[in-house]
Coordinates of C-alpha atoms in Angstrom, one line a residue:
M1 CA 12.1 50.2 -40.0
E2 CA 12.9 46.8 -41.4
V3 CA 16.4 46.9 -39.9
V4 CA 15.0 47.7 -36.4
F5 CA 12.5 44.8 -36.7
A6 CA 15.3 42.4 -37.8
I7 CA 17.5 43.4 -34.8
I8 CA 14.6 43.0 -32.4
S9 CA 13.8 39.6 -33.9
I10 CA 17.4 38.4 -33.6
V11 CA 17.6 39.7 -30.0
A12 CA 14.3 37.9 -29.2
A13 CA 15.6 34.7 -30.8
V14 CA 18.9 34.8 -28.8
L15 CA 17.0 35.5 -25.5
Q16 CA 14.6 32.6 -26.2
I17 CA 17.6 30.3 -26.7
I18 CA 19.2 31.5 -23.5
L19 CA 15.8 31.1 -21.7
F20 CA 15.5 27.5 -23.0
F21 CA 18.9 26.5 -21.6
K22 CA 18.2 28.2 -18.3
L23 CA 14.9 26.2 -17.9
W24 CA 16.7 23.0 -18.9
G25 CA 19.2 23.6 -16.2
M26 CA 16.5 24.3 -13.7
T27 CA 14.7 21.0 -14.5
N28 CA 18.0 19.2 -13.7
D29 CA 18.2 21.0 -10.4
V30 CA 14.6 20.1 -9.6
R31 CA 15.4 16.4 -10.3
K32 CA 18.4 16.6 -7.9
L33 CA 16.3 18.3 -5.2
K34 CA 13.6 15.7 -5.6
D35 CA 16.1 12.9 -5.3
A36 CA 17.6 14.5 -2.2
V37 CA 14.2 15.0 -0.5
I38 CA 12.9 11.5 -1.3
G39 CA 16.2 10.0 -0.3
N40 CA 16.2 11.8 3.1
F41 CA 12.6 10.9 3.7
S42 CA 13.1 7.2 3.0
Q43 CA 16.2 7.1 5.2
A44 CA 14.4 9.0 8.0
N45 CA 11.1 7.0 7.8
P46 CA 11.9 3.4 7.0
S47 CA 8.6 2.3 8.5
H48 CA 6.8 2.6 5.1
Q49 CA 9.2 0.1 3.6
K50 CA 9.0 -2.7 6.0
E51 CA 5.9 -4.9 6.5
M52 CA 4.2 -4.3 9.7
E53 CA 3.0 -7.4 11.6
A54 CA -0.5 -7.3 12.9
P55 CA -1.1 -8.4 16.5
P56 CA -2.8 -11.7 16.9
I57 CA -6.6 -11.4 17.3
E58 CA -8.3 -13.8 19.7
H59 CA -11.9 -14.3 20.5
M60 CA -13.1 -16.7 23.2
G61 CA -9.6 -18.4 23.1
I62 CA -9.9 -19.0 19.4
S63 CA -7.2 -17.5 17.2
V64 CA -6.2 -17.7 13.5
G65 CA -5.0 -21.2 12.6
D66 CA -7.1 -23.0 15.3
Y67 CA -9.6 -25.7 14.5
V68 CA -13.2 -25.3 15.5
I69 CA -16.3 -27.4 15.3
R70 CA -19.4 -26.2 13.5
K71 CA -22.4 -26.8 15.8
S72 CA -24.9 -27.5 13.0
D73 CA -23.3 -30.6 11.7
G74 CA -20.1 -31.2 13.8
K75 CA -17.8 -30.4 10.9
R76 CA -14.2 -29.6 11.8
M77 CA -13.0 -26.3 10.3
K78 CA -9.8 -24.2 10.3
V79 CA -10.0 -20.5 11.2
Q80 CA -8.5 -18.4 8.5
S81 CA -9.1 -14.9 9.8
I82 CA -11.2 -13.0 12.4
Y83 CA -13.2 -9.9 11.6
N84 CA -15.9 -8.1 13.5
N85 CA -16.4 -11.0 15.9
K86 CA -16.9 -13.4 13.0
L87 CA -14.6 -16.2 12.1
F88 CA -13.7 -16.8 8.5
C89 CA -13.5 -20.6 8.3
S90 CA -12.9 -23.3 5.7
A91 CA -14.3 -26.8 6.2
N92 CA -12.3 -28.3 3.3
V93 CA -10.7 -27.3 0.0
F94 CA -13.8 -27.7 -2.1
G95 CA -16.3 -26.5 0.6
G96 CA -15.3 -22.9 0.3
Y97 CA -15.0 -20.3 3.0
K98 CA -17.7 -18.7 5.1
Y99 CA -18.0 -16.3 8.0
Y100 CA -19.4 -17.8 11.2
A101 CA -20.7 -16.0 14.3
L102 CA -19.2 -17.0 17.6
D103 CA -22.4 -18.8 18.7
E104 CA -22.4 -21.0 15.5
I105 CA -19.1 -22.7 16.4
E106 CA -17.2 -24.0 19.4
K107 CA -13.5 -24.5 20.0
E108 CA -12.1 -28.0 19.3
N109 CA -10.7 -29.7 22.4
D110 CA -7.3 -31.0 21.6

């Protein structure tokens, strides 16, 4: 009985070693497949790699980079961005930034 158990144990050990190397080979194949799939995807779809440029937003003839006048005190401000019909403007470096509604500012006449 002990001899049969020893033979079964040796066969099981050999099969486990074979299985280990088969799994190791399969993981290398998966890595090759993953590299091939990712490589084909990035070549077929280069749009995710390049930076897309946003179209210029303009409200009442005011676009990003223009100077506007704040109606409350006549302060000249530069438009940094436009979001939801509000202009994100800065009066100066130390004054900070603030959103202004379109009725709070007017476009500067050059």
